JSON list of C-alpha atoms in Angstrom, two decimals:
[
{"chain": "M", "resi": 27, "resn": "UNK", "atom": "CA", "xyz": [111.82, 65.03, 29.59]},
{"chain": "M", "resi": 28, "resn": "UNK", "atom": "CA", "xyz": [111.49, 61.51, 28.15]},
{"chain": "M", "resi": 29, "resn": "UNK", "atom": "CA", "xyz": [115.26, 60.90, 28.30]},
{"chain": "M", "resi": 30, "resn": "UNK", "atom": "CA", "xyz": [115.31, 62.08, 31.92]},
{"chain": "M", "resi": 31, "resn": "UNK", "atom": "CA", "xyz": [112.62, 59.57, 32.84]},
{"chain": "M", "resi": 32, "resn": "UNK", "atom": "CA", "xyz": [114.50, 56.76, 31.10]},
{"chain": "M", "resi": 33, "resn": "UNK", "atom": "CA", "xyz": [117.66, 57.71, 32.98]},
{"chain": "M", "resi": 34, "resn": "UNK", "atom": "CA", "xyz": [115.85, 57.60, 36.29]},
{"chain": "M", "resi": 35, "resn": "UNK", "atom": "CA", "xyz": [114.19, 54.32, 35.33]},
{"chain": "M", "resi": 36, "resn": "UNK", "atom": "CA", "xyz": [117.44, 52.50, 34.57]},
{"chain": "M", "resi": 37, "resn": "UNK", "atom": "CA", "xyz": [119.64, 54.14, 37.20]},
{"chain": "M", "resi": 38, "resn": "UNK", "atom": "CA", "xyz": [118.85, 51.57, 39.96]},
{"chain": "M", "resi": 39, "resn": "UNK", "atom": "CA", "xyz": [119.81, 48.73, 37.60]},
{"chain": "M", "resi": 40, "resn": "UNK", "atom": "CA", "xyz": [123.06, 50.45, 36.67]},
{"chain": "M", "resi": 41, "resn": "UNK", "atom": "CA", "xyz": [123.95, 50.94, 40.32]},
{"chain": "M", "resi": 42, "resn": "UNK", "atom": "CA", "xyz": [123.10, 47.33, 41.14]},
{"chain": "M", "resi": 43, "resn": "UNK", "atom": "CA", "xyz": [125.11, 46.00, 38.17]},
{"chain": "M", "resi": 44, "resn": "UNK", "atom": "CA", "xyz": [128.12, 48.10, 39.08]},
{"chain": "M", "resi": 45, "resn": "UNK", "atom": "CA", "xyz": [128.00, 46.89, 42.67]},
{"chain": "M", "resi": 46, "resn": "UNK", "atom": "CA", "xyz": [127.71, 43.24, 41.67]},
{"chain": "M", "resi": 47, "resn": "UNK", "atom": "CA", "xyz": [130.34, 43.18, 38.95]},
{"chain": "M", "resi": 48, "resn": "UNK", "atom": "CA", "xyz": [133.11, 44.98, 40.75]},
{"chain": "M", "resi": 49, "resn": "UNK", "atom": "CA", "xyz": [134.16, 47.22, 43.56]},
{"chain": "M", "resi": 50, "resn": "UNK", "atom": "CA", "xyz": [137.28, 47.94, 41.53]},
{"chain": "M", "resi": 51, "resn": "UNK", "atom": "CA", "xyz": [138.31, 47.61, 37.91]},
{"chain": "M", "resi": 52, "resn": "UNK", "atom": "CA", "xyz": [138.65, 43.96, 36.88]},
{"chain": "M", "resi": 53, "resn": "UNK", "atom": "CA", "xyz": [140.28, 42.86, 33.66]},
{"chain": "M", "resi": 54, "resn": "UNK", "atom": "CA", "xyz": [139.28, 39.69, 31.83]},
{"chain": "M", "resi": 55, "resn": "UNK", "atom": "CA", "xyz": [141.13, 36.58, 32.85]},
{"chain": "M", "resi": 56, "resn": "UNK", "atom": "CA", "xyz": [142.94, 34.52, 30.25]},
{"chain": "M", "resi": 57, "resn": "UNK", "atom": "CA", "xyz": [143.64, 31.45, 32.36]},
{"chain": "M", "resi": 58, "resn": "UNK", "atom": "CA", "xyz": [142.19, 29.69, 35.38]},
{"chain": "M", "resi": 59, "resn": "UNK", "atom": "CA", "xyz": [144.08, 27.34, 37.65]},
{"chain": "M", "resi": 60, "resn": "UNK", "atom": "CA", "xyz": [142.25, 24.30, 38.98]},
{"chain": "M", "resi": 61, "resn": "UNK", "atom": "CA", "xyz": [144.15, 23.45, 42.13]},
{"chain": "M", "resi": 62, "resn": "UNK", "atom": "CA", "xyz": [144.04, 20.06, 43.83]},
{"chain": "M", "resi": 63, "resn": "UNK", "atom": "CA", "xyz": [145.60, 19.26, 47.15]},
{"chain": "M", "resi": 64, "resn": "UNK", "atom": "CA", "xyz": [146.33, 15.99, 48.88]},
{"chain": "M", "resi": 65, "resn": "UNK", "atom": "CA", "xyz": [144.31, 16.06, 52.14]},
{"chain": "M", "resi": 66, "resn": "UNK", "atom": "CA", "xyz": [146.96, 14.23, 54.15]},
{"chain": "M", "resi": 67, "resn": "UNK", "atom": "CA", "xyz": [149.63, 16.79, 53.25]},
{"chain": "M", "resi": 68, "resn": "UNK", "atom": "CA", "xyz": [147.22, 19.66, 53.85]},
{"chain": "M", "resi": 69, "resn": "UNK", "atom": "CA", "xyz": [146.57, 18.31, 57.33]},
{"chain": "M", "resi": 70, "resn": "UNK", "atom": "CA", "xyz": [150.30, 17.92, 57.94]},
{"chain": "M", "resi": 71, "resn": "UNK", "atom": "CA", "xyz": [150.77, 21.59, 57.06]},
{"chain": "M", "resi": 72, "resn": "UNK", "atom": "CA", "xyz": [147.94, 22.67, 59.33]},
{"chain": "M", "resi": 73, "resn": "UNK", "atom": "CA", "xyz": [149.36, 20.79, 62.29]},
{"chain": "M", "resi": 74, "resn": "UNK", "atom": "CA", "xyz": [147.27, 21.28, 65.42]},
{"chain": "M", "resi": 75, "resn": "UNK", "atom": "CA", "xyz": [144.68, 23.23, 63.40]},
{"chain": "M", "resi": 76, "resn": "UNK", "atom": "CA", "xyz": [143.74, 19.98, 61.66]},
{"chain": "M", "resi": 77, "resn": "UNK", "atom": "CA", "xyz": [141.48, 18.78, 64.45]},
{"chain": "M", "resi": 78, "resn": "UNK", "atom": "CA", "xyz": [139.81, 16.02, 62.44]},
{"chain": "M", "resi": 79, "resn": "UNK", "atom": "CA", "xyz": [142.30, 14.08, 60.27]},
{"chain": "M", "resi": 80, "resn": "UNK", "atom": "CA", "xyz": [140.91, 13.58, 56.76]},
{"chain": "M", "resi": 81, "resn": "UNK", "atom": "CA", "xyz": [139.65, 10.18, 55.68]},
{"chain": "M", "resi": 82, "resn": "UNK", "atom": "CA", "xyz": [139.67, 10.96, 51.96]},
{"chain": "M", "resi": 83, "resn": "UNK", "atom": "CA", "xyz": [141.98, 8.78, 49.89]},
{"chain": "M", "resi": 84, "resn": "UNK", "atom": "CA", "xyz": [141.54, 10.97, 46.83]},
{"chain": "M", "resi": 85, "resn": "UNK", "atom": "CA", "xyz": [142.72, 14.40, 45.72]},
{"chain": "M", "resi": 86, "resn": "UNK", "atom": "CA", "xyz": [140.35, 17.19, 46.71]},
{"chain": "M", "resi": 87, "resn": "UNK", "atom": "CA", "xyz": [139.74, 20.68, 45.41]},
{"chain": "M", "resi": 88, "resn": "UNK", "atom": "CA", "xyz": [141.65, 23.63, 46.72]},
{"chain": "M", "resi": 89, "resn": "UNK", "atom": "CA", "xyz": [140.22, 26.19, 44.34]},
{"chain": "M", "resi": 90, "resn": "UNK", "atom": "CA", "xyz": [139.64, 27.67, 40.90]},
{"chain": "M", "resi": 91, "resn": "UNK", "atom": "CA", "xyz": [141.90, 30.68, 40.50]},
{"chain": "M", "resi": 92, "resn": "UNK", "atom": "CA", "xyz": [141.68, 33.16, 37.61]},
{"chain": "M", "resi": 93, "resn": "UNK", "atom": "CA", "xyz": [144.83, 35.05, 36.65]},
{"chain": "M", "resi": 94, "resn": "UNK", "atom": "CA", "xyz": [143.26, 38.52, 36.76]},
{"chain": "M", "resi": 95, "resn": "UNK", "atom": "CA", "xyz": [143.84, 39.32, 40.42]},
{"chain": "M", "resi": 96, "resn": "UNK", "atom": "CA", "xyz": [142.28, 38.50, 43.74]},
{"chain": "M", "resi": 97, "resn": "UNK", "atom": "CA", "xyz": [139.67, 39.86, 46.16]},
{"chain": "M", "resi": 98, "resn": "UNK", "atom": "CA", "xyz": [138.08, 41.86, 43.36]},
{"chain": "M", "resi": 99, "resn": "UNK", "atom": "CA", "xyz": [134.78, 42.68, 45.04]},
{"chain": "M", "resi": 100, "resn": "UNK", "atom": "CA", "xyz": [134.54, 42.61, 48.82]},
{"chain": "M", "resi": 101, "resn": "UNK", "atom": "CA", "xyz": [130.95, 43.84, 48.59]},
{"chain": "M", "resi": 102, "resn": "UNK", "atom": "CA", "xyz": [129.84, 40.52, 47.10]},
{"chain": "M", "resi": 103, "resn": "UNK", "atom": "CA", "xyz": [129.74, 38.23, 50.16]},
{"chain": "M", "resi": 104, "resn": "UNK", "atom": "CA", "xyz": [129.63, 34.47, 50.15]},
{"chain": "M", "resi": 105, "resn": "UNK", "atom": "CA", "xyz": [126.15, 33.05, 50.66]},
{"chain": "M", "resi": 106, "resn": "UNK", "atom": "CA", "xyz": [126.02, 29.31, 51.24]},
{"chain": "M", "resi": 107, "resn": "UNK", "atom": "CA", "xyz": [122.33, 29.15, 50.31]},
{"chain": "M", "resi": 108, "resn": "UNK", "atom": "CA", "xyz": [123.32, 29.98, 46.73]},
{"chain": "M", "resi": 109, "resn": "UNK", "atom": "CA", "xyz": [125.08, 26.62, 46.44]},
{"chain": "M", "resi": 110, "resn": "UNK", "atom": "CA", "xyz": [122.67, 24.56, 48.54]},
{"chain": "M", "resi": 111, "resn": "UNK", "atom": "CA", "xyz": [122.18, 21.99, 45.79]},
{"chain": "M", "resi": 112, "resn": "UNK", "atom": "CA", "xyz": [125.95, 21.57, 45.46]},
{"chain": "M", "resi": 113, "resn": "UNK", "atom": "CA", "xyz": [126.64, 20.88, 49.12]},
{"chain": "M", "resi": 114, "resn": "UNK", "atom": "CA", "xyz": [126.86, 17.06, 48.85]},
{"chain": "M", "resi": 115, "resn": "UNK", "atom": "CA", "xyz": [129.57, 17.41, 46.20]},
{"chain": "M", "resi": 116, "resn": "UNK", "atom": "CA", "xyz": [131.21, 20.31, 48.01]},
{"chain": "M", "resi": 117, "resn": "UNK", "atom": "CA", "xyz": [131.61, 18.32, 51.23]},
{"chain": "M", "resi": 118, "resn": "UNK", "atom": "CA", "xyz": [132.89, 15.32, 49.28]},
{"chain": "M", "resi": 119, "resn": "UNK", "atom": "CA", "xyz": [135.23, 16.89, 46.73]},
{"chain": "M", "resi": 120, "resn": "UNK", "atom": "CA", "xyz": [135.95, 20.34, 48.21]},
{"chain": "M", "resi": 121, "resn": "UNK", "atom": "CA", "xyz": [136.12, 19.65, 51.95]},
{"chain": "M", "resi": 122, "resn": "UNK", "atom": "CA", "xyz": [137.53, 22.04, 54.51]},
{"chain": "M", "resi": 123, "resn": "UNK", "atom": "CA", "xyz": [140.21, 20.10, 56.37]},
{"chain": "M", "resi": 124, "resn": "UNK", "atom": "CA", "xyz": [140.50, 22.77, 59.06]},
{"chain": "M", "resi": 125, "resn": "UNK", "atom": "CA", "xyz": [136.78, 23.27, 59.68]},
{"chain": "M", "resi": 126, "resn": "UNK", "atom": "CA", "xyz": [134.88, 20.03, 58.97]},
{"chain": "M", "resi": 127, "resn": "UNK", "atom": "CA", "xyz": [131.29, 20.75, 57.97]},
{"chain": "M", "resi": 128, "resn": "UNK", "atom": "CA", "xyz": [132.09, 24.48, 57.94]},
{"chain": "M", "resi": 129, "resn": "UNK", "atom": "CA", "xyz": [132.01, 27.00, 55.12]},
{"chain": "M", "resi": 130, "resn": "UNK", "atom": "CA", "xyz": [135.02, 29.23, 55.94]},
{"chain": "M", "resi": 131, "resn": "UNK", "atom": "CA", "xyz": [137.20, 27.65, 53.28]},
{"chain": "M", "resi": 132, "resn": "UNK", "atom": "CA", "xyz": [134.58, 28.15, 50.54]},
{"chain": "M", "resi": 133, "resn": "UNK", "atom": "CA", "xyz": [133.97, 31.70, 51.68]},
{"chain": "M", "resi": 134, "resn": "UNK", "atom": "CA", "xyz": [137.69, 32.43, 51.40]},
{"chain": "M", "resi": 135, "resn": "UNK", "atom": "CA", "xyz": [137.87, 30.95, 47.90]},
{"chain": "M", "resi": 136, "resn": "UNK", "atom": "CA", "xyz": [134.81, 32.89, 46.74]},
{"chain": "M", "resi": 137, "resn": "UNK", "atom": "CA", "xyz": [135.92, 36.25, 48.13]},
{"chain": "M", "resi": 138, "resn": "UNK", "atom": "CA", "xyz": [139.49, 35.93, 46.91]},
{"chain": "M", "resi": 139, "resn": "UNK", "atom": "CA", "xyz": [139.01, 34.17, 43.57]},
{"chain": "M", "resi": 140, "resn": "UNK", "atom": "CA", "xyz": [135.33, 33.83, 42.70]},
{"chain": "M", "resi": 141, "resn": "UNK", "atom": "CA", "xyz": [134.74, 37.57, 42.75]},
{"chain": "M", "resi": 142, "resn": "UNK", "atom": "CA", "xyz": [137.46, 37.94, 40.12]},
{"chain": "M", "resi": 143, "resn": "UNK", "atom": "CA", "xyz": [136.31, 35.04, 37.96]},
{"chain": "M", "resi": 144, "resn": "UNK", "atom": "CA", "xyz": [132.80, 36.49, 37.54]},
{"chain": "M", "resi": 145, "resn": "UNK", "atom": "CA", "xyz": [133.78, 38.76, 34.66]},
{"chain": "M", "resi": 146, "resn": "UNK", "atom": "CA", "xyz": [133.32, 35.70, 32.46]},
{"chain": "M", "resi": 147, "resn": "UNK", "atom": "CA", "xyz": [129.70, 34.75, 31.79]},
{"chain": "M", "resi": 148, "resn": "UNK", "atom": "CA", "xyz": [130.37, 31.06, 32.42]},
{"chain": "M", "resi": 149, "resn": "UNK", "atom": "CA", "xyz": [131.16, 31.76, 36.08]},
{"chain": "M", "resi": 150, "resn": "UNK", "atom": "CA", "xyz": [129.33, 35.05, 36.70]},
{"chain": "M", "resi": 151, "resn": "UNK", "atom": "CA", "xyz": [127.56, 33.92, 39.86]},
{"chain": "M", "resi": 152, "resn": "UNK", "atom": "CA", "xyz": [128.48, 32.09, 43.01]},
{"chain": "M", "resi": 153, "resn": "UNK", "atom": "CA", "xyz": [126.59, 29.01, 41.86]},
{"chain": "M", "resi": 154, "resn": "UNK", "atom": "CA", "xyz": [128.23, 29.00, 38.43]},
{"chain": "M", "resi": 155, "resn": "UNK", "atom": "CA", "xyz": [131.70, 29.49, 39.90]},
{"chain": "M", "resi": 156, "resn": "UNK", "atom": "CA", "xyz": [131.54, 26.53, 42.27]},
{"chain": "M", "resi": 157, "resn": "UNK", "atom": "CA", "xyz": [129.68, 24.41, 39.70]},
{"chain": "M", "resi": 158, "resn": "UNK", "atom": "CA", "xyz": [132.38, 25.01, 37.10]},
{"chain": "M", "resi": 159, "resn": "UNK", "atom": "CA", "xyz": [135.15, 24.08, 39.52]},
{"chain": "M", "resi": 160, "resn": "UNK", "atom": "CA", "xyz": [133.38, 20.82, 40.39]},
{"chain": "M", "resi": 161, "resn": "UNK", "atom": "CA", "xyz": [132.75, 20.11, 36.71]},
{"chain": "M", "resi": 162, "resn": "UNK", "atom": "CA", "xyz": [136.42, 20.55, 35.79]},
{"chain": "M", "resi": 163, "resn": "UNK", "atom": "CA", "xyz": [137.55, 18.56, 38.82]},
{"chain": "M", "resi": 164, "resn": "UNK", "atom": "CA", "xyz": [135.38, 15.59, 37.86]},
{"chain": "M", "resi": 165, "resn": "UNK", "atom": "CA", "xyz": [136.44, 15.85, 34.24]},
{"chain": "M", "resi": 166, "resn": "UNK", "atom": "CA", "xyz": [140.13, 15.58, 35.15]},
{"chain": "M", "resi": 167, "resn": "UNK", "atom": "CA", "xyz": [139.72, 12.86, 37.80]},
{"chain": "M", "resi": 168, "resn": "UNK", "atom": "CA", "xyz": [143.31, 13.32, 38.92]},
{"chain": "M", "resi": 169, "resn": "UNK", "atom": "CA", "xyz": [143.26, 10.48, 41.45]},
{"chain": "M", "resi": 170, "resn": "UNK", "atom": "CA", "xyz": [142.36, 7.95, 38.76]},
{"chain": "M", "resi": 171, "resn": "UNK", "atom": "CA", "xyz": [144.98, 9.33, 36.40]},
{"chain": "M", "resi": 172, "resn": "UNK", "atom": "CA", "xyz": [147.73, 8.79, 38.94]},
{"chain": "M", "resi": 173, "resn": "UNK", "atom": "CA", "xyz": [146.39, 5.36, 39.87]},
{"chain": "M", "resi": 174, "resn": "UNK", "atom": "CA", "xyz": [146.44, 4.35, 36.20]},
{"chain": "M", "resi": 175, "resn": "UNK", "atom": "CA", "xyz": [150.20, 4.88, 36.28]},
{"chain": "M", "resi": 176, "resn": "UNK", "atom": "CA", "xyz": [150.44, 2.98, 39.58]},
{"chain": "M", "resi": 177, "resn": "UNK", "atom": "CA", "xyz": [151.13, 6.17, 41.51]},
{"chain": "M", "resi": 178, "resn": "UNK", "atom": "CA", "xyz": [149.31, 5.88, 44.80]},
{"chain": "M", "resi": 179, "resn": "UNK", "atom": "CA", "xyz": [149.95, 6.81, 48.44]},
{"chain": "M", "resi": 180, "resn": "UNK", "atom": "CA", "xyz": [152.80, 4.65, 49.65]},
{"chain": "M", "resi": 181, "resn": "UNK", "atom": "CA", "xyz": [155.65, 4.45, 52.16]},
{"chain": "M", "resi": 182, "resn": "UNK", "atom": "CA", "xyz": [157.91, 4.04, 49.13]},
{"chain": "M", "resi": 183, "resn": "UNK", "atom": "CA", "xyz": [159.22, 7.06, 47.26]},
{"chain": "M", "resi": 184, "resn": "UNK", "atom": "CA", "xyz": [158.54, 8.17, 43.68]},
{"chain": "M", "resi": 185, "resn": "UNK", "atom": "CA", "xyz": [160.62, 10.11, 41.23]},
{"chain": "M", "resi": 186, "resn": "UNK", "atom": "CA", "xyz": [159.04, 13.44, 40.35]},
{"chain": "M", "resi": 187, "resn": "UNK", "atom": "CA", "xyz": [159.41, 12.52, 36.67]},
{"chain": "M", "resi": 188, "resn": "UNK", "atom": "CA", "xyz": [157.00, 9.60, 37.22]},
{"chain": "M", "resi": 189, "resn": "UNK", "atom": "CA", "xyz": [154.30, 11.89, 38.58]},
{"chain": "M", "resi": 190, "resn": "UNK", "atom": "CA", "xyz": [154.86, 14.59, 36.01]},
{"chain": "M", "resi": 191, "resn": "UNK", "atom": "CA", "xyz": [154.87, 12.14, 33.10]},
{"chain": "M", "resi": 192, "resn": "UNK", "atom": "CA", "xyz": [151.58, 10.58, 34.24]},
{"chain": "M", "resi": 193, "resn": "UNK", "atom": "CA", "xyz": [149.91, 13.99, 34.11]},
{"chain": "M", "resi": 194, "resn": "UNK", "atom": "CA", "xyz": [151.53, 15.14, 30.88]},
{"chain": "M", "resi": 195, "resn": "UNK", "atom": "CA", "xyz": [150.83, 11.85, 29.09]},
{"chain": "M", "resi": 196, "resn": "UNK", "atom": "CA", "xyz": [147.16, 12.02, 30.05]},
{"chain": "M", "resi": 197, "resn": "UNK", "atom": "CA", "xyz": [146.37, 15.68, 29.55]},
{"chain": "M", "resi": 198, "resn": "UNK", "atom": "CA", "xyz": [149.06, 16.80, 27.11]},
{"chain": "M", "resi": 199, "resn": "UNK", "atom": "CA", "xyz": [150.00, 19.83, 29.22]},
{"chain": "M", "resi": 200, "resn": "UNK", "atom": "CA", "xyz": [152.45, 20.69, 31.98]},
{"chain": "M", "resi": 201, "resn": "UNK", "atom": "CA", "xyz": [151.07, 21.00, 35.49]},
{"chain": "M", "resi": 202, "resn": "UNK", "atom": "CA", "xyz": [152.53, 22.89, 38.42]},
{"chain": "M", "resi": 203, "resn": "UNK", "atom": "CA", "xyz": [153.36, 20.39, 41.16]},
{"chain": "M", "resi": 204, "resn": "UNK", "atom": "CA", "xyz": [154.16, 21.54, 44.68]},
{"chain": "M", "resi": 205, "resn": "UNK", "atom": "CA", "xyz": [155.71, 19.77, 47.65]},
{"chain": "M", "resi": 206, "resn": "UNK", "atom": "CA", "xyz": [156.79, 20.33, 51.22]},
{"chain": "M", "resi": 207, "resn": "UNK", "atom": "CA", "xyz": [160.58, 20.49, 50.94]},
{"chain": "M", "resi": 208, "resn": "UNK", "atom": "CA", "xyz": [162.57, 18.10, 53.13]},
{"chain": "M", "resi": 209, "resn": "UNK", "atom": "CA", "xyz": [163.85, 19.20, 56.49]},
{"chain": "M", "resi": 210, "resn": "UNK", "atom": "CA", "xyz": [167.49, 18.72, 57.43]},
{"chain": "M", "resi": 211, "resn": "UNK", "atom": "CA", "xyz": [166.67, 15.25, 58.79]},
{"chain": "M", "resi": 212, "resn": "UNK", "atom": "CA", "xyz": [164.76, 14.17, 55.68]},
{"chain": "M", "resi": 213, "resn": "UNK", "atom": "CA", "xyz": [165.80, 13.20, 52.18]},
{"chain": "M", "resi": 214, "resn": "UNK", "atom": "CA", "xyz": [162.43, 13.25, 50.44]},
{"chain": "M", "resi": 215, "resn": "UNK", "atom": "CA", "xyz": [159.97, 16.02, 49.64]},
{"chain": "M", "resi": 216, "resn": "UNK", "atom": "CA", "xyz": [156.26, 15.50, 50.36]},
{"chain": "M", "resi": 217, "resn": "UNK", "atom": "CA", "xyz": [153.75, 15.74, 47.53]},
{"chain": "M", "resi": 218, "resn": "UNK", "atom": "CA", "xyz": [151.13, 18.33, 48.36]},
{"chain": "M", "resi": 219, "resn": "UNK", "atom": "CA", "xyz": [149.43, 20.23, 45.55]},
{"chain": "M", "resi": 220, "resn": "UNK", "atom": "CA", "xyz": [148.87, 19.94, 41.79]},
{"chain": "M", "resi": 221, "resn": "UNK", "atom": "CA", "xyz": [147.69, 22.84, 39.63]},
{"chain": "M", "resi": 222, "resn": "UNK", "atom": "CA", "xyz": [146.23, 22.25, 36.16]},
{"chain": "M", "resi": 223, "resn": "UNK", "atom": "CA", "xyz": [145.36, 25.20, 33.95]},
{"chain": "M", "resi": 224, "resn": "UNK", "atom": "CA", "xyz": [142.59, 26.00, 31.50]},
{"chain": "M", "resi": 225, "resn": "UNK", "atom": "CA", "xyz": [142.24, 28.81, 28.96]},
{"chain": "M", "resi": 226, "resn": "UNK", "atom": "CA", "xyz": [139.16, 31.01, 28.50]},
{"chain": "M", "resi": 227, "resn": "UNK", "atom": "CA", "xyz": [137.41, 28.27, 26.54]},
{"chain": "M", "resi": 228, "resn": "UNK", "atom": "CA", "xyz": [138.28, 25.75, 29.27]},
{"chain": "M", "resi": 229, "resn": "UNK", "atom": "CA", "xyz": [140.74, 23.96, 27.07]},
{"chain": "M", "resi": 230, "resn": "UNK", "atom": "CA", "xyz": [143.77, 22.55, 28.86]},
{"chain": "M", "resi": 231, "resn": "UNK", "atom": "CA", "xyz": [146.92, 24.66, 28.73]},
{"chain": "M", "resi": 232, "resn": "UNK", "atom": "CA", "xyz": [150.36, 24.71, 30.35]},
{"chain": "M", "resi": 233, "resn": "UNK", "atom": "CA", "xyz": [150.59, 26.31, 33.76]},
{"chain": "M", "resi": 234, "resn": "UNK", "atom": "CA", "xyz": [153.97, 25.16, 35.01]},
{"chain": "M", "resi": 235, "resn": "UNK", "atom": "CA", "xyz": [155.31, 28.71, 34.84]},
{"chain": "M", "resi": 236, "resn": "UNK", "atom": "CA", "xyz": [152.22, 30.38, 36.27]},
{"chain": "M", "resi": 237, "resn": "UNK", "atom": "CA", "xyz": [152.77, 32.30, 39.49]},
{"chain": "M", "resi": 238, "resn": "UNK", "atom": "CA", "xyz": [150.36, 31.00, 42.09]},
{"chain": "M", "resi": 239, "resn": "UNK", "atom": "CA", "xyz": [147.88, 33.52, 43.45]},
{"chain": "M", "resi": 240, "resn": "UNK", "atom": "CA", "xyz": [147.97, 31.83, 46.85]},
{"chain": "M", "resi": 241, "resn": "UNK", "atom": "CA", "xyz": [150.75, 32.75, 49.20]},
{"chain": "M", "resi": 242, "resn": "UNK", "atom": "CA", "xyz": [154.17, 34.03, 48.28]},
{"chain": "M", "resi": 243, "resn": "UNK", "atom": "CA", "xyz": [156.63, 32.47, 45.86]},
{"chain": "M", "resi": 244, "resn": "UNK", "atom": "CA", "xyz": [158.34, 30.07, 46.12]},
{"chain": "M", "resi": 245, "resn": "UNK", "atom": "CA", "xyz": [157.11, 29.34, 49.65]},
{"chain": "M", "resi": 246, "resn": "UNK", "atom": "CA", "xyz": [153.70, 29.49, 51.31]},
{"chain": "M", "resi": 247, "resn": "UNK", "atom": "CA", "xyz": [154.63, 31.22, 54.56]},
{"chain": "M", "resi": 248, "resn": "UNK", "atom": "CA", "xyz": [151.01, 31.43, 55.67]},
{"chain": "M", "resi": 249, "resn": "UNK", "atom": "CA", "xyz": [148.19, 28.97, 55.28]},
{"chain": "M", "resi": 250, "resn": "UNK", "atom": "CA", "xyz": [146.02, 31.46, 53.47]},
{"chain": "M", "resi": 251, "resn": "UNK", "atom": "CA", "xyz": [144.25, 28.79, 51.47]},
{"chain": "M", "resi": 252, "resn": "UNK", "atom": "CA", "xyz": [142.23, 27.65, 54.49]},
{"chain": "M", "resi": 253, "resn": "UNK", "atom": "CA", "xyz": [141.59, 31.17, 55.70]},
{"chain": "M", "resi": 254, "resn": "UNK", "atom": "CA", "xyz": [143.98, 30.39, 58.56]},
{"chain": "M", "resi": 255, "resn": "UNK", "atom": "CA", "xyz": [146.88, 32.78, 58.83]},
{"chain": "M", "resi": 256, "resn": "UNK", "atom": "CA", "xyz": [149.22, 30.47, 60.65]},
{"chain": "M", "resi": 257, "resn": "UNK", "atom": "CA", "xyz": [152.94, 31.16, 60.39]},
{"chain": "M", "resi": 258, "resn": "UNK", "atom": "CA", "xyz": [155.07, 28.29, 59.16]},
{"chain": "M", "resi": 259, "resn": "UNK", "atom": "CA", "xyz": [158.78, 27.61, 59.14]},
{"chain": "M", "resi": 260, "resn": "UNK", "atom": "CA", "xyz": [158.30, 26.24, 55.67]},
{"chain": "M", "resi": 261, "resn": "UNK", "atom": "CA", "xyz": [155.44, 25.28, 53.37]},
{"chain": "M", "resi": 262, "resn": "UNK", "atom": "CA", "xyz": [154.73, 24.32, 49.79]},
{"chain": "M", "resi": 263, "resn": "UNK", "atom": "CA", "xyz": [157.11, 25.06, 46.96]},
{"chain": "M", "resi": 264, "resn": "UNK", "atom": "CA", "xyz": [157.54, 23.86, 43.41]},
{"chain": "M", "resi": 265, "resn": "UNK", "atom": "CA", "xyz": [158.78, 20.28, 43.68]},
{"chain": "M", "resi": 266, "resn": "UNK", "atom": "CA", "xyz": [162.45, 19.58, 43.08]},
{"chain": "M", "resi": 267, "resn": "UNK", "atom": "CA", "xyz": [162.83, 17.32, 40.05]},
{"chain": "M", "resi": 268, "resn": "UNK", "atom": "CA", "xyz": [165.91, 15.66, 41.55]},
{"chain": "M", "resi": 269, "resn": "UNK", "atom": "CA", "xyz": [164.53, 14.71, 44.97]},
{"chain": "M", "resi": 270, "resn": "UNK", "atom": "CA", "xyz": [162.67, 11.57, 45.97]},
{"chain": "M", "resi": 271, "resn": "UNK", "atom": "CA", "xyz": [158.98, 12.31, 46.48]},
{"chain": "M", "resi": 272, "resn": "UNK", "atom": "CA", "xyz": [156.82, 10.95, 49.29]},
{"chain": "M", "resi": 273, "resn": "UNK", "atom": "CA", "xyz": [153.10, 10.56, 48.58]},
{"chain": "M", "resi": 274, "resn": "UNK", "atom": "CA", "xyz": [151.87, 10.09, 52.16]},
{"chain": "M", "resi": 275, "resn": "UNK", "atom": "CA", "xyz": [149.15, 7.50, 52.89]},
{"chain": "M", "resi": 276, "resn": "UNK", "atom": "CA", "xyz": [146.30, 8.18, 55.29]},
{"chain": "M", "resi": 277, "resn": "UNK", "atom": "CA", "xyz": [147.96, 6.34, 58.15]},
{"chain": "M", "resi": 278, "resn": "UNK", "atom": "CA", "xyz": [150.80, 8.89, 58.11]},
{"chain": "M", "resi": 279, "resn": "UNK", "atom": "CA", "xyz": [148.62, 11.15, 60.26]},
{"chain": "M", "resi": 280, "resn": "UNK", "atom": "CA", "xyz": [148.23, 8.50, 62.93]},
{"chain": "M", "resi": 281, "resn": "UNK", "atom": "CA", "xyz": [151.91, 7.80, 63.48]}
]
């Protein structure tokens, strides 16, 4: 009788825990990808969907992606009130180029990646997930790293080795760097996205060979990362080490 009462007592908590943790089986992740994108290139990809050209002259967050799957729990919706205290930083460092002042981008990242990351205690809530991404982003300070090596937005071209060496020399790991490949009329690829990986203890680790969880490989044929499913003739791919690389300045969008 006593055991029956205990079972009934704890059953609601078991149901709630099961609902929160997963709507399907989720394995532990062994690596998370902190993904930065260059706002100018993101806006170039979005085309007419980028209604308000970005004014940020620094790399912004795209997302924090665990390697254990995506969209792990559709029953755990995004709730912006959970990250109310983070909103100033979110708008500054994790802006939505397609929907200024909106939350669609963050919702997409939470549903697709946050609900998979939560199996680890360090990111087992919406607040912890976005907080951790911001913490890692600030710790890396990618914009300053590139500036230190005199790599800044410019009409001049860079060699991919210059960009890669700046990152490797600073962090001691290999990053995954993605570009818009040149069209038939162009000779240079356009720098767009840089992924830097962390292990379960949030120590830096190589991620150059990691398969991105956003879009298809090697091309992004849809702009899934903004929650906009817009078909493209081309998109981001791993940068070609042999091609000149264009790091577009803000005024590129006003040409």
